[in-house]
Coordinates of C-alpha atoms in Angstrom, one line a residue:
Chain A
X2 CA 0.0 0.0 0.0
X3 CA 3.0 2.8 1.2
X4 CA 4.4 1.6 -2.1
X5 CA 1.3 2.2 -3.8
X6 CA 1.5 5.8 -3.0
X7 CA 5.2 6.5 -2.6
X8 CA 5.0 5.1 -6.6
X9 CA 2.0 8.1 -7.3
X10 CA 4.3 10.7 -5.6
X11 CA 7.3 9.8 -7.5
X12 CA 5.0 10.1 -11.1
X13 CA 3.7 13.4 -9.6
X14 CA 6.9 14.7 -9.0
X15 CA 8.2 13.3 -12.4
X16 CA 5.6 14.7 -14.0
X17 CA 6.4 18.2 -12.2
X18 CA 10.1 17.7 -13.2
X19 CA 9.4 17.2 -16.7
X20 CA 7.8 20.4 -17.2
X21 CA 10.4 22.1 -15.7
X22 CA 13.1 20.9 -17.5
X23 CA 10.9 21.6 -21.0
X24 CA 10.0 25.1 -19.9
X25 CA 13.8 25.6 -19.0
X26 CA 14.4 24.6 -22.9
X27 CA 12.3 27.7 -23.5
X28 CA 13.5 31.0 -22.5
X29 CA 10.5 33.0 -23.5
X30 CA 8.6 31.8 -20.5
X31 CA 8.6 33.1 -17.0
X32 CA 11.2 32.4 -14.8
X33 CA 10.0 30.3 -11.6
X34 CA 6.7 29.0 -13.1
X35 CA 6.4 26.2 -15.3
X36 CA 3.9 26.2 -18.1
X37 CA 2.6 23.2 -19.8
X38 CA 3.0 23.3 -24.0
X39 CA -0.4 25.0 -25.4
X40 CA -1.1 21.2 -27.1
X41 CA -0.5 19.2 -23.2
X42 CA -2.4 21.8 -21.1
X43 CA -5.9 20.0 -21.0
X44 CA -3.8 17.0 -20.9
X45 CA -2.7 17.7 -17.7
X46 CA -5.6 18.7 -16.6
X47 CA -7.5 15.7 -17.0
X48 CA -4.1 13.9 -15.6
X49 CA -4.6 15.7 -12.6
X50 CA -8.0 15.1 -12.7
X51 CA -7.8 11.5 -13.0
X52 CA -4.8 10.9 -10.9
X53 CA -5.2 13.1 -7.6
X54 CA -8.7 11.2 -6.3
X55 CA -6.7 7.7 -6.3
X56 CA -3.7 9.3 -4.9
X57 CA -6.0 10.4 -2.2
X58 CA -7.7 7.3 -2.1
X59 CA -4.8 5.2 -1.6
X60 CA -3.2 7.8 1.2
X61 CA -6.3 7.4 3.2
X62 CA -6.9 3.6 2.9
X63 CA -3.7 3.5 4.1
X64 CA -4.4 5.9 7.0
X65 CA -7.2 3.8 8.0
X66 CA -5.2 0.5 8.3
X67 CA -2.8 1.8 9.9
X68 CA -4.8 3.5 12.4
X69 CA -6.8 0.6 12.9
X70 CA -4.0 -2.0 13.3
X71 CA -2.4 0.4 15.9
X72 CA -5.4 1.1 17.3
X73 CA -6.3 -3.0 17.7
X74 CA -2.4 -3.3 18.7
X75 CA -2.8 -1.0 21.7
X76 CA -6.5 -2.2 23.1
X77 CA -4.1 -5.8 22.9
X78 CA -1.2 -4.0 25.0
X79 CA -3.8 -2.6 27.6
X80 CA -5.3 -5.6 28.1
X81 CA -1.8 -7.3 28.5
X82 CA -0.9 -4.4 31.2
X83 CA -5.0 -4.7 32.5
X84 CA -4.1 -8.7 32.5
X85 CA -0.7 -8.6 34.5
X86 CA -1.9 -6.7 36.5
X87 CA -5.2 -8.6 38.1
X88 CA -2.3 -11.8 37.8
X89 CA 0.2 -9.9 40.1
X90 CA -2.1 -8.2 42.4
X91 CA -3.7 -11.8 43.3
X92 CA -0.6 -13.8 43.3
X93 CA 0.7 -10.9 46.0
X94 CA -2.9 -11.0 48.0
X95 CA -2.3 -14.9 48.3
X96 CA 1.3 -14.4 49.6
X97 CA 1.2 -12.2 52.2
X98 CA -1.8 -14.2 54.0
X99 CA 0.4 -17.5 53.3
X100 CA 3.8 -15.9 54.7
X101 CA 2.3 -14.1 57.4
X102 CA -0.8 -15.9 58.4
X103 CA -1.6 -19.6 56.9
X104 CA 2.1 -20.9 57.9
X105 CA 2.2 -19.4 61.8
X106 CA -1.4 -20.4 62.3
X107 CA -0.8 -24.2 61.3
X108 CA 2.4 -24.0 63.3
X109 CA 0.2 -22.8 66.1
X110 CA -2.1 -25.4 65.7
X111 CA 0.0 -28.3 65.1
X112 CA 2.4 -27.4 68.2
X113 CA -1.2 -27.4 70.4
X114 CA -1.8 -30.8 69.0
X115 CA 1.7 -31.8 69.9
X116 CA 1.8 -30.0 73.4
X117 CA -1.2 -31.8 74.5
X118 CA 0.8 -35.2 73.7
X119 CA 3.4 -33.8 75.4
X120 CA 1.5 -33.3 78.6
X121 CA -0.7 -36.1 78.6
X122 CA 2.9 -38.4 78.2
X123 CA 4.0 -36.5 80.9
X124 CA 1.3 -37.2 83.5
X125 CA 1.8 -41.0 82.9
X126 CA 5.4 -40.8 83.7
X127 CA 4.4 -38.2 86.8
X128 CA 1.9 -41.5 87.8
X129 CA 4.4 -44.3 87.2
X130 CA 6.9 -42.5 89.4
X131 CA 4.0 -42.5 92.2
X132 CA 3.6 -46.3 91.7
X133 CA 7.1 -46.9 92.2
X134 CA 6.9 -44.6 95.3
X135 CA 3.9 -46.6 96.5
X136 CA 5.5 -50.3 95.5
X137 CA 8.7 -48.6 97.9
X138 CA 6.1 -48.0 100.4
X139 CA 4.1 -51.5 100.0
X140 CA 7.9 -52.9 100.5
X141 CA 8.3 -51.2 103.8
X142 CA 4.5 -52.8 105.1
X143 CA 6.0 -55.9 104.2
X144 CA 8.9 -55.6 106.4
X145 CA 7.2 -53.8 109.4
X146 CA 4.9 -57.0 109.0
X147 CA 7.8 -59.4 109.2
X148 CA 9.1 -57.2 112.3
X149 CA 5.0 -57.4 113.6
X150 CA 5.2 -61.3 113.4
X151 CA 9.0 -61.4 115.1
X152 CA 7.3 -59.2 117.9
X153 CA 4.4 -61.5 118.4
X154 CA 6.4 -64.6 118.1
X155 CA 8.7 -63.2 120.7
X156 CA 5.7 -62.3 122.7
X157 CA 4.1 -65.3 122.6
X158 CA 7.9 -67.2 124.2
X159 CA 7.8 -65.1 126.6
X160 CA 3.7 -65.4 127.5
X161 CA 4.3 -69.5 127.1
X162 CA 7.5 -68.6 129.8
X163 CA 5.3 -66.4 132.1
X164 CA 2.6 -69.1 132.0
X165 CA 4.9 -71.8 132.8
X166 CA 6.5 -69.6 135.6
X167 CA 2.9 -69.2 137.1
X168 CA 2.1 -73.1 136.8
X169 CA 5.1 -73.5 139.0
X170 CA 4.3 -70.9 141.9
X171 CA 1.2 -72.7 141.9
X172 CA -2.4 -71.0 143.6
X173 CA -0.2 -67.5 144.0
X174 CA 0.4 -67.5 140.0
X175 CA -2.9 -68.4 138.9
X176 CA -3.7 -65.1 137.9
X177 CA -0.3 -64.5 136.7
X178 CA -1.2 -67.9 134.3
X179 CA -4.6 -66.2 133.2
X180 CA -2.4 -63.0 132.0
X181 CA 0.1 -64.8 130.3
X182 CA -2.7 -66.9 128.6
X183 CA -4.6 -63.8 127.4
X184 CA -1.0 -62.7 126.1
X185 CA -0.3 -66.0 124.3
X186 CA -3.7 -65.6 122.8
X187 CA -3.0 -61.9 121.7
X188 CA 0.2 -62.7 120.4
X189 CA -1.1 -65.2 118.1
X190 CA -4.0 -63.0 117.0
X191 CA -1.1 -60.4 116.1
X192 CA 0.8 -62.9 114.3
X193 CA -2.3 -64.0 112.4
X194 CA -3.1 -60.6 111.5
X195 CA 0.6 -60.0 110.4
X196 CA 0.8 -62.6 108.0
X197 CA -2.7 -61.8 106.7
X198 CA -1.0 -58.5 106.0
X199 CA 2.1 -59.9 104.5
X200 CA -1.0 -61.5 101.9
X201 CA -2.5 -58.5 101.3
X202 CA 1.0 -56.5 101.1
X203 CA 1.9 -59.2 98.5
X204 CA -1.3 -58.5 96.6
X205 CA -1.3 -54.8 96.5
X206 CA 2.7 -55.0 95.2
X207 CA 1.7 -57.6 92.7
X208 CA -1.4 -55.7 91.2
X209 CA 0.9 -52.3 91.2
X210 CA 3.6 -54.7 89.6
X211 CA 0.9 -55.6 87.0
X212 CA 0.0 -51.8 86.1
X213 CA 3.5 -50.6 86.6
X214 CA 4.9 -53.3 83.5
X215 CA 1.6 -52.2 81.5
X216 CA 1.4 -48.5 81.9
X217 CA 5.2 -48.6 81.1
X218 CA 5.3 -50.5 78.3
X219 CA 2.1 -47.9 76.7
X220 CA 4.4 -45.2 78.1
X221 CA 7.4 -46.2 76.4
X222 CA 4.8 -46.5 73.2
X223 CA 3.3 -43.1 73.9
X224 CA 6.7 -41.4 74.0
X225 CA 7.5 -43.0 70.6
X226 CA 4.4 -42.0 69.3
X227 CA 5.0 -38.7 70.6
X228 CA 8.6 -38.2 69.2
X229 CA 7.5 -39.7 65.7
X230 CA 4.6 -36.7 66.0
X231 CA 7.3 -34.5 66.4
X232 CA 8.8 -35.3 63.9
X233 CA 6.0 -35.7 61.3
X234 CA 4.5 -32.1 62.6
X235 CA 7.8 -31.0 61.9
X236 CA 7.8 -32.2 58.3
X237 CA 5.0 -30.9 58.0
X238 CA 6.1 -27.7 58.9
X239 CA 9.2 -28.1 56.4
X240 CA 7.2 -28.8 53.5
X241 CA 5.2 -26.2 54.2
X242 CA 8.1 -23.9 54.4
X243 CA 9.5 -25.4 51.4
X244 CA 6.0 -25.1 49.3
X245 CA 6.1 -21.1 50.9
X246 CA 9.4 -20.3 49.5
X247 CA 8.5 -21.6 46.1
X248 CA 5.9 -19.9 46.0
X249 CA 7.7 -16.9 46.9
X250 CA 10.1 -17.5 44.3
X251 CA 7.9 -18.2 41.7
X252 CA 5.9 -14.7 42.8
X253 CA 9.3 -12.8 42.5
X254 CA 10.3 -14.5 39.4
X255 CA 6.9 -13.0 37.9
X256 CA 7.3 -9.9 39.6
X257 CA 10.7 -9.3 37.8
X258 CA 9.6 -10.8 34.4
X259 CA 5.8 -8.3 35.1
X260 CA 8.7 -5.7 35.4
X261 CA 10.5 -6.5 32.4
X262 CA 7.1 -6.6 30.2
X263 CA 6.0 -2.7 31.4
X264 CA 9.8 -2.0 30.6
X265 CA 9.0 -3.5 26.7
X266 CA 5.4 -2.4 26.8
X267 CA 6.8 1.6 27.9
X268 CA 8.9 1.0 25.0
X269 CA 6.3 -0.1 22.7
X270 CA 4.2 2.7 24.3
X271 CA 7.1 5.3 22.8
X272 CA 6.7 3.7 19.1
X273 CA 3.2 2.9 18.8
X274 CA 3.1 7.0 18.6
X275 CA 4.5 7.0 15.3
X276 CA 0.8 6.4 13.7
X277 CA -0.4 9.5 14.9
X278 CA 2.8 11.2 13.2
X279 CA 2.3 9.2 10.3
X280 CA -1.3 9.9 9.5
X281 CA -0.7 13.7 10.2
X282 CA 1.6 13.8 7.5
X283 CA -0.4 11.7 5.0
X284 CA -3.2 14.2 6.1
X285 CA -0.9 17.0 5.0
X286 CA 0.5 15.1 1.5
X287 CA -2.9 14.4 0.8
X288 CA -4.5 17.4 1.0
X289 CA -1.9 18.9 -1.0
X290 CA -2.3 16.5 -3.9
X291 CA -6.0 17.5 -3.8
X292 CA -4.9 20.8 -5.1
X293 CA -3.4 19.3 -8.1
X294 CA -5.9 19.3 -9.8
X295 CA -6.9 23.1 -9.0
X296 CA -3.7 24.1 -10.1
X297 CA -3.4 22.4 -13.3
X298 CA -7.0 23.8 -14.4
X299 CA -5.5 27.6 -13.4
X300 CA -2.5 26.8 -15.6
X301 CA -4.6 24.9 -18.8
X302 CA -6.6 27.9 -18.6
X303 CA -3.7 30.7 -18.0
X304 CA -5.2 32.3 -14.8
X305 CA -2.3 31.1 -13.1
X306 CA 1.3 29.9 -13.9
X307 CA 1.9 25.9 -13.1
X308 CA 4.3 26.9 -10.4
X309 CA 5.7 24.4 -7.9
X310 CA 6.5 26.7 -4.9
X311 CA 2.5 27.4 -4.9
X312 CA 1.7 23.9 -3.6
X313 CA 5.0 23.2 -1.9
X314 CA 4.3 26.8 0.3
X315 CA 0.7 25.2 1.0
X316 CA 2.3 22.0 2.2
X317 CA 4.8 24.0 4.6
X318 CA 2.4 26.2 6.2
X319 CA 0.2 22.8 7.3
X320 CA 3.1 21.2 8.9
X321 CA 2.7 20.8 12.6
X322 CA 6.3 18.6 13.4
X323 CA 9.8 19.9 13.1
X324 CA 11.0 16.6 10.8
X325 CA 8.2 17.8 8.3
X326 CA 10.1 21.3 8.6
X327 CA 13.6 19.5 8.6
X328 CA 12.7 17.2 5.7
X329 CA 10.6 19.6 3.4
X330 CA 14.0 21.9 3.7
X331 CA 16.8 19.2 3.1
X332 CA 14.7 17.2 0.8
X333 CA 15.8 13.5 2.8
X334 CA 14.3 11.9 5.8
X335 CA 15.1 13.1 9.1
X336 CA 15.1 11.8 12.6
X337 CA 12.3 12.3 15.0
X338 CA 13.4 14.7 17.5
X339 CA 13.5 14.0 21.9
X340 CA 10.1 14.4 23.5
X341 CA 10.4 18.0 25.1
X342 CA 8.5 19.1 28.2
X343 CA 8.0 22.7 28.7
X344 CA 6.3 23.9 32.4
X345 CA 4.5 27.3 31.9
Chain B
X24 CA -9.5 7.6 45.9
X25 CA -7.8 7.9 42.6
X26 CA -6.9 11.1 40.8
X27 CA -9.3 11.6 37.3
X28 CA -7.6 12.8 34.3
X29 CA -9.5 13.7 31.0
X30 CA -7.3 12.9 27.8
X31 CA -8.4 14.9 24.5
X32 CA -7.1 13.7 21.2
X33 CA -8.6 12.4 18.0
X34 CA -5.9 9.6 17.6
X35 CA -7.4 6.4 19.3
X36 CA -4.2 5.3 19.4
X37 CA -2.9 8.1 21.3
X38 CA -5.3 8.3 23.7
X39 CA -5.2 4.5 24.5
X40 CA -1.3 4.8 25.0
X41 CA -1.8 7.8 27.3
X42 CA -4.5 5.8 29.1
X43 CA -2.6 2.5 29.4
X44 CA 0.7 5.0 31.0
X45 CA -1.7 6.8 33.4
X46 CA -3.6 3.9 34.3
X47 CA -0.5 1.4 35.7
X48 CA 0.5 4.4 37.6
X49 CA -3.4 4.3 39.2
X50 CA -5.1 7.4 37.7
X51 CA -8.8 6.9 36.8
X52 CA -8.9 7.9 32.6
X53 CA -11.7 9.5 30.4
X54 CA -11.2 10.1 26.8
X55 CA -12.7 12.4 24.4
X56 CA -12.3 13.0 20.5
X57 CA -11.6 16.8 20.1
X58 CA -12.5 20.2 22.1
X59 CA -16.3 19.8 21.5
X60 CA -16.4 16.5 23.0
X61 CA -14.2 17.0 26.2
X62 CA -16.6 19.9 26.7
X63 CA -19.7 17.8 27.1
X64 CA -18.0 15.2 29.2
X65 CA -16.7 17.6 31.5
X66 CA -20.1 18.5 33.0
X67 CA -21.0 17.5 36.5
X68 CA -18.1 15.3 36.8
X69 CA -14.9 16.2 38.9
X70 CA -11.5 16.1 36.6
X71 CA -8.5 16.3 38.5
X72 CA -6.1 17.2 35.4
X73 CA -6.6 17.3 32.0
X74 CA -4.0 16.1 28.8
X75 CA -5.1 17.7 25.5
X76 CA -3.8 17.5 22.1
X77 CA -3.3 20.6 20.2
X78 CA -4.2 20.0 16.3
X79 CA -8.0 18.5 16.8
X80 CA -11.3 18.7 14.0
X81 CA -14.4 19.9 15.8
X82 CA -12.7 22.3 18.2
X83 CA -8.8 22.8 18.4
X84 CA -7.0 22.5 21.9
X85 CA -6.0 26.0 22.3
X86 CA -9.8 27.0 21.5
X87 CA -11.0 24.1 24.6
X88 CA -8.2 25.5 27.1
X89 CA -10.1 28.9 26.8
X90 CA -13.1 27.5 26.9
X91 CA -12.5 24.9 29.9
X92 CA -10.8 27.9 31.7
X93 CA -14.3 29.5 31.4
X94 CA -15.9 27.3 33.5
X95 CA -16.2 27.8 37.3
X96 CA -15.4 24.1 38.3
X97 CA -12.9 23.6 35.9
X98 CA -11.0 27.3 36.6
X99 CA -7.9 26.1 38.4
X100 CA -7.9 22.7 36.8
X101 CA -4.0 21.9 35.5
X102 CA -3.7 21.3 32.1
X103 CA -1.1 19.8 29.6
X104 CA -0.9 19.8 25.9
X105 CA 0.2 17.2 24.1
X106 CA 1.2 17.6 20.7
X107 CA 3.5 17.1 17.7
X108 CA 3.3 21.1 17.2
X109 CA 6.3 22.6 17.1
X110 CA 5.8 26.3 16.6
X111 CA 6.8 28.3 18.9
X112 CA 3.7 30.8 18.6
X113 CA 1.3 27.6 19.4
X114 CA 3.2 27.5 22.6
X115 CA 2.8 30.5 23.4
X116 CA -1.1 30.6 22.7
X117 CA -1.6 27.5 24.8
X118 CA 0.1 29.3 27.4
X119 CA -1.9 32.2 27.1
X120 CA -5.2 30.1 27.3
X121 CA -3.9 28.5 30.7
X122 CA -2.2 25.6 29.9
X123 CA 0.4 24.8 32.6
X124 CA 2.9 22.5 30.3
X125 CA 3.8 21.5 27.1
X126 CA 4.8 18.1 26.0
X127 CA 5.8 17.1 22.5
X128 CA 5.1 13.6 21.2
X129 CA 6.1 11.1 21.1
X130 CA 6.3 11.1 24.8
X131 CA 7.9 8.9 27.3
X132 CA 5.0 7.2 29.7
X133 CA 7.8 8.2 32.7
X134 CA 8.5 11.2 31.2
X135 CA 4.7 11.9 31.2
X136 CA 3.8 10.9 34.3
X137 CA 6.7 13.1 36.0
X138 CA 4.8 16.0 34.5
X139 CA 1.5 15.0 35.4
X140 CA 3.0 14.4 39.3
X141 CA 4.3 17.5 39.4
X142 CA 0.7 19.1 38.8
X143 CA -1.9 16.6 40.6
X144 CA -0.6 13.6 43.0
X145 CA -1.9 9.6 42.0

């Protein structure tokens, strides 16, 4: 298409340069203005005629596809910026509850769960030492029980003595006999008792025996159980870490590549400018090449010499940029000057 | 609550790359086509700073500084042209109208948004 119409310029211009180098062949005409031979002026006419309106045509097709692919090309480039930024401003929203709320509160949680394990296993062991106390305690019975029966053993040698000495006094030590009876008989009721203790003594010391074995045995299981939920919670607590970090990675690895696209997409912002230049100055070139025509009629019909600097001076005073200034003057392309920002 | 800024220029283009700069840097954005336009969106609604190109159909942007400078609400309202003009005397009319800066295109979004900080905080 830019062909299209750099190729209708070009004939324009050739056209244009033709006459002037005839009407330089011919001194008698006036200096500055170039005018058609008598025989080519309706020619030109109906060249301009015919050629200006597709000119113009083409110019402003092009115009429109331009400014509609730019214009198509920046709705895309908002919506990427619209997109990234939703993405970023989610993935951030999830992270700082994760870092600073989801990964203390299951700590929390999990080190309750852990702590109650940790106590319960520690009353057991706070109850086992009390049944060793108590098994150190039902050990002592026993003994005092031995030292009950010695005492009523020895008792009952010295009540079978004392009745024996009163046997011999004869009717003086009857009474006496009658004590040391009674004696005998308490002495043998202590005994009794004493080993009926010893019994019980061995029962009690066997039945805390019993729950001292089972209780440690589900103690020693409990603190196992305990330590392996330790370590499991802690795991847990790794992977958790683990998965946060990631995630954190993974955030600042699209934070830095979110930067690095509204680096490109500023950039893009910079050049996607140029098809407002653009069209201006097709605007401009267009315009004048609708004045051909009106130009070529004056001359045909010798109201007006076919002079060059008439249209060129029309297309100067419509320029608005400085290259339109800086190339209409030096007859090449020029750069695009610095954005400049004046503060009144 | 986010700063409003009007943008007035006939180039879609323009005034969606002026929209997408302004917009990451979390100003709220209306658009209009020319001077005529801007006028008619401007009423009843509060427009913290306004970006205008110069060269417009319909009504030019020196003609709607004048004009937006008439209006009571929109009397102190900072405004920026932004424009490929580079004649000195169009300057100098845009100042004259009201217009606090001038920017020539094409602009640099940072470059643009340093301006636009300078005359009304995000």
């Amino acid at each position: 298409m830019a062909n299209v119409v750099i190729a209708a310029v070009a004939l324009a211009v050739g056209v244009g340069v033709g006459y002037a180098l005839r009407s330089r062949q011919d001194p008698a005409r006036p200096t500055g203005a170039l005018l058609p031979p008598d025989g080519q002026a309706q020619d030109l006419t109906r060249f301009a005629g015919a050629m200006t309106p597709v000119w113009s045509a083409q110019i402003d097709s092009s115009r429109t596809q331009m400014e509609t692919a730019v214009g198509q090309l920046t709705e895309t480039f908002a919506g990427i910026v619209e997109n990234l930024d939703t993405v970023l401003t989610s993935s951030s929203g999830v992270l700082d509850d994760g870092q600073g709320g989801v990964f203390a509160r299951s700590r929390e949680r999990l080190g309750e769960v852990v702590g109650t394990l940790d106590s319960a296993l520690t009353g057991k062991r706070e109850a086992l030492a009390e049944l060793h106390d108590l098994l150190s305690l039902n050990e002592e019975l026993r003994q005092m029980s031995g030292e009950v029966t010695r005492i009523a053993s020895q008792t009952n040698l010295l009540a079978l003595n004392a009745a024996i000495e009163a046997q011999r006094i004869g009717e003086a030590g009857a009474a006496f006999g009658v004590v040391a009876s009674e004696v005998r008989q308490l002495a043998d009721r202590s005994q009794n008792t004493s080993v009926r203790m010893v019994e019980k003594v061995d029962k009690v010391a066997q039945a805390i025996s019993g729950v001292l074995v089972t209780q440690e045995a589900s103690a020693e299981h409990e603190g196992t159980a305990v330590a392996h939920a330790h370590g499991e919670v802690q795991a847990v607590l790794d992977d958790l870490m683990g998965m946060l970090s990631k995630m954190r990675e993974s955030s600042q690895g699209l934070e830095q590549a979110a930067v690095g696209i509204r680096g490109e997409i500023s950039e893009s912002l910079v050049n996607l400018q140029f098809q407002d230049r653009v069209n201006q100055m097709l605007e401009h070139l267009r315009d004048n090449i609708g004045r051909f025509p009106d130009v070529a009629q004056a001359a045909a019909t010798g109201t007006a010499p076919l002079d060059a600097q008439v249209l060129l001076d029309e297309l100067a005073a419509r320029y608005t940029m400085a290259e339109e200034h800086q190339a209409h003057q030096s007859g090449s392309a020029t750069k695009v000057n610095e954005s400049e920002i004046t503060f009144f | 609550m986010a700063k409003t800024i009007l943008i007035v220029d006939d180039s879609a283009s323009v005034r969606q790359v002026v929209s997408i700069a302004l917009k990451g840097a979390g100003y709220e954005v209306i658009t209009a086509n020319d001077g005529k336009d801007a006028l008619s969106k401007m009423t009843g609604v509060r427009i913290h700073l306004i970006i205008s190109d110069v060269n417009m159909p319909n009504m030019d942007g020196i003609t709607f500084v004048a004009e937006a400078k008439k209006l009571p609400a929109y009397k102190f309202t900072p405004i920026i042209m932004l424009t490929t003009e580079s004649q000195d005397d169009k300057k100098k009319q845009a100042q004259a109208a009201g217009a606090k800066a001038w920017v020539t295109k094409p602009f640099q979004p940072d470059q643009m948004l340093s301006a636009v900080s300078k005359l009304v905080a995000p």
